[in-house]
């Protein structure tokens, strides 16, 4: 199975900050990397697909980059509603796997 | 509006069985591959199973292989997950999710149904 490793596991930041979350795959997954945001008690919400494509309706402060094994999610200027948990997910293998999550908290 | 609504969760004893359903509406169900993803309390997302559009091809995570069975009824626009030989570690919120046919990302999710395995 392809293992997905996110870093950091948690992050404290302030409104207006620029933050970056990293996701590393245990083998090359080309661009088959997706990012989701989840708030407590809710289902995950797709932010970025195919490593860098912004899902319709998602604010442009979210961006993704990377290919192969190393990927990043960047939030350019944190808003109050962005404090949540973020997950990467690979869809290169049919045995889909998620990263362990990054919890973004208010400093 | 695309909607996925799970049902069938509840409390079950270890070794017991449960069948989850996911009713789809607002889109043409039959062409889409569908998945189940679960999340244990306070933990991360874990992929469980997927089924192709006609139901003839399925895959499972190693942790549920041989115990869980995914199926679908395209005439009823419904996805199922039959869970047998349940274990305490199967306790989780179970989400159904639709997959986009190109890059295989989960574009729509249900609200989830809680399965609790406890004596």
PDB file of C-alpha atoms in Angstrom:
ATOM      1  CA  UNK A   1       0.000   0.000   0.000  1.00  0.00           C
ATOM      2  CA  UNK A   2       1.086   3.585  -0.600  1.00  0.00           C
ATOM      3  CA  UNK A   3       1.731   5.401   2.672  1.00  0.00           C
ATOM      4  CA  UNK A   4       0.978   9.111   2.957  1.00  0.00           C
ATOM      5  CA  UNK A   5       2.813  11.166   5.576  1.00  0.00           C
ATOM      6  CA  UNK A   6       1.718  14.695   6.449  1.00  0.00           C
ATOM      7  CA  UNK A   7       3.694  17.268   8.362  1.00  0.00           C
ATOM      8  CA  UNK A   8       3.248  18.877  10.716  1.00  0.00           C
ATOM      9  CA  UNK A   9       0.579  16.930  12.631  1.00  0.00           C
ATOM     10  CA  UNK A  10      -0.566  20.164  14.219  1.00  0.00           C
ATOM     11  CA  UNK A  11       0.073  23.818  13.600  1.00  0.00           C
ATOM     12  CA  UNK A  12      -0.767  27.009  15.456  1.00  0.00           C
ATOM     13  CA  UNK A  13      -1.179  30.158  13.415  1.00  0.00           C
ATOM     14  CA  UNK A  14      -2.908  33.520  13.438  1.00  0.00           C
ATOM     15  CA  UNK A  15      -5.490  35.090  11.163  1.00  0.00           C
ATOM     16  CA  UNK A  16      -3.667  36.540   8.172  1.00  0.00           C
ATOM     17  CA  UNK A  17      -0.733  34.133   8.361  1.00  0.00           C
ATOM     18  CA  UNK A  18       0.536  32.144   5.407  1.00  0.00           C
ATOM     19  CA  UNK A  19       0.730  28.433   6.186  1.00  0.00           C
ATOM     20  CA  UNK A  20       2.042  25.416   4.343  1.00  0.00           C
ATOM     21  CA  UNK A  21       1.254  21.758   4.967  1.00  0.00           C
ATOM     22  CA  UNK A  22       3.367  19.021   3.438  1.00  0.00           C
ATOM     23  CA  UNK A  23       2.370  15.563   2.262  1.00  0.00           C
ATOM     24  CA  UNK A  24       4.824  12.876   1.193  1.00  0.00           C
ATOM     25  CA  UNK A  25       3.982   9.628  -0.579  1.00  0.00           C
ATOM     26  CA  UNK A  26       5.952   6.423  -0.084  1.00  0.00           C
ATOM     27  CA  UNK A  27       6.237   6.055  -3.865  1.00  0.00           C
ATOM     28  CA  UNK A  28       5.545   8.197  -6.875  1.00  0.00           C
ATOM     29  CA  UNK A  29       1.860   8.977  -7.354  1.00  0.00           C
ATOM     30  CA  UNK A  30       2.302  11.396 -10.270  1.00  0.00           C
ATOM     31  CA  UNK A  31      -0.287  14.119  -9.631  1.00  0.00           C
ATOM     32  CA  UNK A  32      -2.927  11.874  -8.074  1.00  0.00           C
ATOM     33  CA  UNK A  33      -3.029  13.855  -4.853  1.00  0.00           C
ATOM     34  CA  UNK A  34      -6.074  15.515  -3.313  1.00  0.00           C
ATOM     35  CA  UNK A  35      -6.572  17.760  -0.283  1.00  0.00           C
ATOM     36  CA  UNK A  36      -9.607  17.925   2.009  1.00  0.00           C
ATOM     37  CA  UNK A  37     -10.669  20.164   4.866  1.00  0.00           C
ATOM     38  CA  UNK A  38     -12.707  18.826   7.771  1.00  0.00           C
ATOM     39  CA  UNK A  39     -14.316  20.731  10.615  1.00  0.00           C
ATOM     40  CA  UNK A  40     -15.553  18.952  13.766  1.00  0.00           C
ATOM     41  CA  UNK A  41     -18.706  16.919  13.263  1.00  0.00           C
ATOM     42  CA  UNK A  42     -18.765  17.468   9.514  1.00  0.00           C
ATOM     43  CA  UNK A  43     -17.830  15.439   6.458  1.00  0.00           C
ATOM     44  CA  UNK A  44     -14.596  16.295   4.662  1.00  0.00           C
ATOM     45  CA  UNK A  45     -14.724  18.904   1.926  1.00  0.00           C
ATOM     46  CA  UNK A  46     -12.609  18.751  -1.223  1.00  0.00           C
ATOM     47  CA  UNK A  47     -10.234  21.687  -1.656  1.00  0.00           C
ATOM     48  CA  UNK A  48      -7.654  20.679  -4.247  1.00  0.00           C
ATOM     49  CA  UNK A  49      -7.556  17.793  -6.714  1.00  0.00           C
ATOM     50  CA  UNK A  50      -4.856  16.549  -9.068  1.00  0.00           C
ATOM     51  CA  UNK A  51      -2.261  18.215  -6.823  1.00  0.00           C
ATOM     52  CA  UNK A  52      -2.937  21.782  -7.932  1.00  0.00           C
ATOM     53  CA  UNK A  53      -6.477  22.175  -9.297  1.00  0.00           C
ATOM     54  CA  UNK A  54      -8.804  24.255  -7.145  1.00  0.00           C
ATOM     55  CA  UNK A  55     -12.238  22.721  -6.620  1.00  0.00           C
ATOM     56  CA  UNK A  56     -15.115  24.909  -7.717  1.00  0.00           C
ATOM     57  CA  UNK A  57     -16.282  27.216  -4.953  1.00  0.00           C
ATOM     58  CA  UNK A  58     -13.084  26.978  -2.905  1.00  0.00           C
ATOM     59  CA  UNK A  59     -11.462  30.342  -2.118  1.00  0.00           C
ATOM     60  CA  UNK A  60      -8.374  31.229  -4.114  1.00  0.00           C
ATOM     61  CA  UNK A  61      -6.270  31.618  -0.956  1.00  0.00           C
ATOM     62  CA  UNK A  62      -5.949  27.822  -1.088  1.00  0.00           C
ATOM     63  CA  UNK A  63      -3.380  26.408  -3.483  1.00  0.00           C
ATOM     64  CA  UNK A  64      -1.607  23.128  -4.035  1.00  0.00           C
ATOM     65  CA  UNK A  65       1.627  22.125  -5.663  1.00  0.00           C
ATOM     66  CA  UNK A  66       3.969  19.188  -6.166  1.00  0.00           C
ATOM     67  CA  UNK A  67       4.261  15.989  -8.132  1.00  0.00           C
ATOM     68  CA  UNK A  68       5.774  12.555  -7.733  1.00  0.00           C
ATOM     69  CA  UNK A  69       6.175  12.062  -3.990  1.00  0.00           C
ATOM     70  CA  UNK A  70       6.181  15.552  -2.449  1.00  0.00           C
ATOM     71  CA  UNK A  71       3.208  17.875  -2.253  1.00  0.00           C
ATOM     72  CA  UNK A  72       2.184  21.028  -0.428  1.00  0.00           C
ATOM     73  CA  UNK A  73      -1.040  22.785   0.487  1.00  0.00           C
ATOM     74  CA  UNK A  74      -0.704  26.512   1.059  1.00  0.00           C
ATOM     75  CA  UNK A  75      -3.193  28.914   2.579  1.00  0.00           C
ATOM     76  CA  UNK A  76      -2.046  32.400   1.646  1.00  0.00           C
ATOM     77  CA  UNK A  77      -3.857  34.401   4.321  1.00  0.00           C
ATOM     78  CA  UNK A  78      -5.623  32.479   7.056  1.00  0.00           C
ATOM     79  CA  UNK A  79      -9.255  33.307   7.741  1.00  0.00           C
ATOM     80  CA  UNK A  80     -11.160  32.341  10.896  1.00  0.00           C
ATOM     81  CA  UNK A  81     -13.105  29.644   9.025  1.00  0.00           C
ATOM     82  CA  UNK A  82      -9.861  27.940   7.928  1.00  0.00           C
ATOM     83  CA  UNK A  83      -9.071  26.555  11.366  1.00  0.00           C
ATOM     84  CA  UNK A  84      -9.796  22.902  10.757  1.00  0.00           C
ATOM     85  CA  UNK A  85      -8.065  19.591  10.027  1.00  0.00           C
ATOM     86  CA  UNK A  86      -6.557  19.004   6.606  1.00  0.00           C
ATOM     87  CA  UNK A  87      -5.974  15.652   4.934  1.00  0.00           C
ATOM     88  CA  UNK A  88      -4.111  14.635   1.815  1.00  0.00           C
ATOM     89  CA  UNK A  89      -5.236  11.557  -0.108  1.00  0.00           C
ATOM     90  CA  UNK A  90      -3.693   9.607  -2.965  1.00  0.00           C
ATOM     91  CA  UNK A  91      -5.835   8.225  -5.768  1.00  0.00           C
ATOM     92  CA  UNK A  92      -2.980   6.723  -7.803  1.00  0.00           C
ATOM     93  CA  UNK A  93      -3.575   3.269  -6.360  1.00  0.00           C
ATOM     94  CA  UNK A  94      -7.055   1.785  -6.140  1.00  0.00           C
ATOM     95  CA  UNK A  95      -6.275   1.095  -2.477  1.00  0.00           C
ATOM     96  CA  UNK A  96      -6.759   4.754  -1.628  1.00  0.00           C
ATOM     97  CA  UNK A  97      -4.924   6.138   1.383  1.00  0.00           C
ATOM     98  CA  UNK A  98      -5.088   9.327   3.426  1.00  0.00           C
ATOM     99  CA  UNK A  99      -2.465  11.187   5.358  1.00  0.00           C
ATOM    100  CA  UNK A 100      -2.885  11.234   9.126  1.00  0.00           C
ATOM    101  CA  UNK A 101      -4.160  14.816   9.091  1.00  0.00           C
ATOM    102  CA  UNK A 102      -2.880  18.243  10.094  1.00  0.00           C
ATOM    103  CA  UNK A 103      -4.854  20.129  12.721  1.00  0.00           C
ATOM    104  CA  UNK A 104      -4.645  23.871  12.219  1.00  0.00           C
ATOM    105  CA  UNK A 105      -5.352  25.777  15.408  1.00  0.00           C
ATOM    106  CA  UNK A 106      -5.640  29.414  16.321  1.00  0.00           C
ATOM    107  CA  UNK A 107      -2.556  30.875  18.024  1.00  0.00           C
TER     108      UNK A 107
ATOM    109  CA  UNK B   1     -28.378  19.152  -5.674  1.00  0.00           C
ATOM    110  CA  UNK B   2     -26.197  16.112  -5.111  1.00  0.00           C
ATOM    111  CA  UNK B   3     -27.083  14.336  -1.877  1.00  0.00           C
ATOM    112  CA  UNK B   4     -25.714  11.214  -0.218  1.00  0.00           C
ATOM    113  CA  UNK B   5     -27.557  10.081   2.889  1.00  0.00           C
ATOM    114  CA  UNK B   6     -26.215   7.221   4.993  1.00  0.00           C
ATOM    115  CA  UNK B   7     -28.309   5.126   7.346  1.00  0.00           C
ATOM    116  CA  UNK B   8     -28.110   1.875   9.256  1.00  0.00           C
ATOM    117  CA  UNK B   9     -25.561   2.724  11.902  1.00  0.00           C
ATOM    118  CA  UNK B  10     -26.020   1.878  15.556  1.00  0.00           C
ATOM    119  CA  UNK B  11     -24.776  -0.122  18.499  1.00  0.00           C
ATOM    120  CA  UNK B  12     -23.797  -3.740  17.885  1.00  0.00           C
ATOM    121  CA  UNK B  13     -21.946  -6.327  19.937  1.00  0.00           C
ATOM    122  CA  UNK B  14     -18.555  -7.683  18.885  1.00  0.00           C
ATOM    123  CA  UNK B  15     -19.038 -10.449  16.354  1.00  0.00           C
ATOM    124  CA  UNK B  16     -22.317  -8.987  15.168  1.00  0.00           C
ATOM    125  CA  UNK B  17     -23.425  -7.678  11.796  1.00  0.00           C
ATOM    126  CA  UNK B  18     -24.779  -4.445  10.410  1.00  0.00           C
ATOM    127  CA  UNK B  19     -25.735  -3.206   6.960  1.00  0.00           C
ATOM    128  CA  UNK B  20     -25.192   0.408   6.038  1.00  0.00           C
ATOM    129  CA  UNK B  21     -27.034   2.116   3.208  1.00  0.00           C
ATOM    130  CA  UNK B  22     -26.241   5.259   1.263  1.00  0.00           C
ATOM    131  CA  UNK B  23     -29.109   6.784  -0.708  1.00  0.00           C
ATOM    132  CA  UNK B  24     -28.011   8.950  -3.603  1.00  0.00           C
ATOM    133  CA  UNK B  25     -30.029  11.704  -5.226  1.00  0.00           C
ATOM    134  CA  UNK B  26     -29.541  14.762  -7.403  1.00  0.00           C
ATOM    135  CA  UNK B  27     -27.330  13.010  -9.949  1.00  0.00           C
ATOM    136  CA  UNK B  28     -27.278   9.949 -12.185  1.00  0.00           C
ATOM    137  CA  UNK B  29     -25.968   7.312  -9.797  1.00  0.00           C
ATOM    138  CA  UNK B  30     -25.148   4.439 -12.132  1.00  0.00           C
ATOM    139  CA  UNK B  31     -22.001   5.770 -13.885  1.00  0.00           C
ATOM    140  CA  UNK B  32     -20.164   6.685 -10.703  1.00  0.00           C
ATOM    141  CA  UNK B  33     -17.746   4.588  -8.691  1.00  0.00           C
ATOM    142  CA  UNK B  34     -18.581   4.824  -5.005  1.00  0.00           C
ATOM    143  CA  UNK B  35     -16.583   4.414  -1.819  1.00  0.00           C
ATOM    144  CA  UNK B  36     -16.879   3.989   1.925  1.00  0.00           C
ATOM    145  CA  UNK B  37     -14.508   5.878   4.209  1.00  0.00           C
ATOM    146  CA  UNK B  38     -14.518   5.667   7.991  1.00  0.00           C
ATOM    147  CA  UNK B  39     -13.274   7.762  10.871  1.00  0.00           C
ATOM    148  CA  UNK B  40     -12.825   6.419  14.373  1.00  0.00           C
ATOM    149  CA  UNK B  41     -13.628   8.874  17.181  1.00  0.00           C
ATOM    150  CA  UNK B  42     -10.915  11.542  17.318  1.00  0.00           C
ATOM    151  CA  UNK B  43      -8.906   9.863  14.576  1.00  0.00           C
ATOM    152  CA  UNK B  44      -8.191  10.400  10.890  1.00  0.00           C
ATOM    153  CA  UNK B  45      -9.886   9.282   7.708  1.00  0.00           C
ATOM    154  CA  UNK B  46      -9.421   5.692   6.568  1.00  0.00           C
ATOM    155  CA  UNK B  47     -10.498   4.351   3.208  1.00  0.00           C
ATOM    156  CA  UNK B  48     -12.595   1.172   3.547  1.00  0.00           C
ATOM    157  CA  UNK B  49     -13.917  -0.019   0.205  1.00  0.00           C
ATOM    158  CA  UNK B  50     -14.889   0.928  -3.337  1.00  0.00           C
ATOM    159  CA  UNK B  51     -17.158  -0.403  -6.036  1.00  0.00           C
ATOM    160  CA  UNK B  52     -17.213   0.296  -9.739  1.00  0.00           C
ATOM    161  CA  UNK B  53     -20.202   1.547 -11.666  1.00  0.00           C
ATOM    162  CA  UNK B  54     -21.831  -1.809 -12.495  1.00  0.00           C
ATOM    163  CA  UNK B  55     -20.930  -3.432  -9.206  1.00  0.00           C
ATOM    164  CA  UNK B  56     -18.746  -6.142 -10.695  1.00  0.00           C
ATOM    165  CA  UNK B  57     -15.425  -4.846  -9.366  1.00  0.00           C
ATOM    166  CA  UNK B  58     -14.717  -4.159  -5.704  1.00  0.00           C
ATOM    167  CA  UNK B  59     -11.714  -3.451  -3.480  1.00  0.00           C
ATOM    168  CA  UNK B  60     -11.228  -3.482   0.279  1.00  0.00           C
ATOM    169  CA  UNK B  61      -8.775  -2.290   2.856  1.00  0.00           C
ATOM    170  CA  UNK B  62      -6.861  -5.169   4.419  1.00  0.00           C
ATOM    171  CA  UNK B  63      -8.461  -4.410   7.790  1.00  0.00           C
ATOM    172  CA  UNK B  64     -11.960  -5.291   6.535  1.00  0.00           C
ATOM    173  CA  UNK B  65     -11.259  -7.787   3.755  1.00  0.00           C
ATOM    174  CA  UNK B  66     -13.266 -10.957   4.205  1.00  0.00           C
ATOM    175  CA  UNK B  67     -15.620  -9.323   6.721  1.00  0.00           C
ATOM    176  CA  UNK B  68     -17.176  -6.426   4.801  1.00  0.00           C
ATOM    177  CA  UNK B  69     -18.976  -6.525   1.461  1.00  0.00           C
ATOM    178  CA  UNK B  70     -19.733  -3.485  -0.659  1.00  0.00           C
ATOM    179  CA  UNK B  71     -22.591  -3.602  -3.156  1.00  0.00           C
ATOM    180  CA  UNK B  72     -24.952  -1.318  -5.008  1.00  0.00           C
ATOM    181  CA  UNK B  73     -28.409  -1.257  -6.529  1.00  0.00           C
ATOM    182  CA  UNK B  74     -28.395   1.166  -9.435  1.00  0.00           C
ATOM    183  CA  UNK B  75     -32.156   0.842  -9.866  1.00  0.00           C
ATOM    184  CA  UNK B  76     -32.611   2.105  -6.300  1.00  0.00           C
ATOM    185  CA  UNK B  77     -29.705   4.598  -6.408  1.00  0.00           C
ATOM    186  CA  UNK B  78     -28.323   3.027  -3.279  1.00  0.00           C
ATOM    187  CA  UNK B  79     -24.903   1.906  -2.065  1.00  0.00           C
ATOM    188  CA  UNK B  80     -24.501  -0.692   0.685  1.00  0.00           C
ATOM    189  CA  UNK B  81     -21.894  -1.935   3.101  1.00  0.00           C
ATOM    190  CA  UNK B  82     -22.548  -5.277   4.751  1.00  0.00           C
ATOM    191  CA  UNK B  83     -20.381  -5.556   7.840  1.00  0.00           C
ATOM    192  CA  UNK B  84     -19.942  -8.956   9.490  1.00  0.00           C
ATOM    193  CA  UNK B  85     -17.776 -10.211  12.353  1.00  0.00           C
ATOM    194  CA  UNK B  86     -17.592  -6.685  13.715  1.00  0.00           C
ATOM    195  CA  UNK B  87     -14.776  -5.763  16.058  1.00  0.00           C
ATOM    196  CA  UNK B  88     -14.401  -3.015  18.639  1.00  0.00           C
ATOM    197  CA  UNK B  89     -11.881  -1.354  16.322  1.00  0.00           C
ATOM    198  CA  UNK B  90     -14.559  -1.011  13.617  1.00  0.00           C
ATOM    199  CA  UNK B  91     -16.212   1.666  15.751  1.00  0.00           C
ATOM    200  CA  UNK B  92     -16.317   4.784  13.570  1.00  0.00           C
ATOM    201  CA  UNK B  93     -18.386   7.201  11.582  1.00  0.00           C
ATOM    202  CA  UNK B  94     -18.851   5.670   8.140  1.00  0.00           C
ATOM    203  CA  UNK B  95     -19.093   8.004   5.161  1.00  0.00           C
ATOM    204  CA  UNK B  96     -20.110   7.159   1.635  1.00  0.00           C
ATOM    205  CA  UNK B  97     -18.447   9.233  -1.041  1.00  0.00           C
ATOM    206  CA  UNK B  98     -18.721   9.709  -4.764  1.00  0.00           C
ATOM    207  CA  UNK B  99     -15.605   9.662  -6.889  1.00  0.00           C
ATOM    208  CA  UNK B 100     -14.975  11.821  -9.922  1.00  0.00           C
ATOM    209  CA  UNK B 101     -14.232   9.618 -12.903  1.00  0.00           C
ATOM    210  CA  UNK B 102     -11.092  11.453 -13.998  1.00  0.00           C
ATOM    211  CA  UNK B 103      -8.699  12.046 -11.133  1.00  0.00           C
ATOM    212  CA  UNK B 104     -10.591   9.868  -8.641  1.00  0.00           C
ATOM    213  CA  UNK B 105     -11.087  12.479  -5.977  1.00  0.00           C
ATOM    214  CA  UNK B 106     -14.015  12.358  -3.539  1.00  0.00           C
ATOM    215  CA  UNK B 107     -16.195  15.211  -4.730  1.00  0.00           C
ATOM    216  CA  UNK B 108     -19.289  14.548  -2.628  1.00  0.00           C
ATOM    217  CA  UNK B 109     -19.657  12.976   0.806  1.00  0.00           C
ATOM    218  CA  UNK B 110     -22.581  11.937   2.930  1.00  0.00           C
ATOM    219  CA  UNK B 111     -23.051  13.207   6.467  1.00  0.00           C
ATOM    220  CA  UNK B 112     -21.890   9.914   7.963  1.00  0.00           C
ATOM    221  CA  UNK B 113     -23.472   7.248  10.153  1.00  0.00           C
ATOM    222  CA  UNK B 114     -21.996   6.133  13.474  1.00  0.00           C
ATOM    223  CA  UNK B 115     -21.274   2.471  14.083  1.00  0.00           C
ATOM    224  CA  UNK B 116     -20.427   1.530  17.655  1.00  0.00           C
ATOM    225  CA  UNK B 117     -19.157  -1.967  18.396  1.00  0.00           C
ATOM    226  CA  UNK B 118     -19.270  -2.630  22.104  1.00  0.00           C
ATOM    227  CA  UNK B 119     -20.436  -5.223  24.582  1.00  0.00           C
TER     228      UNK B 119
END
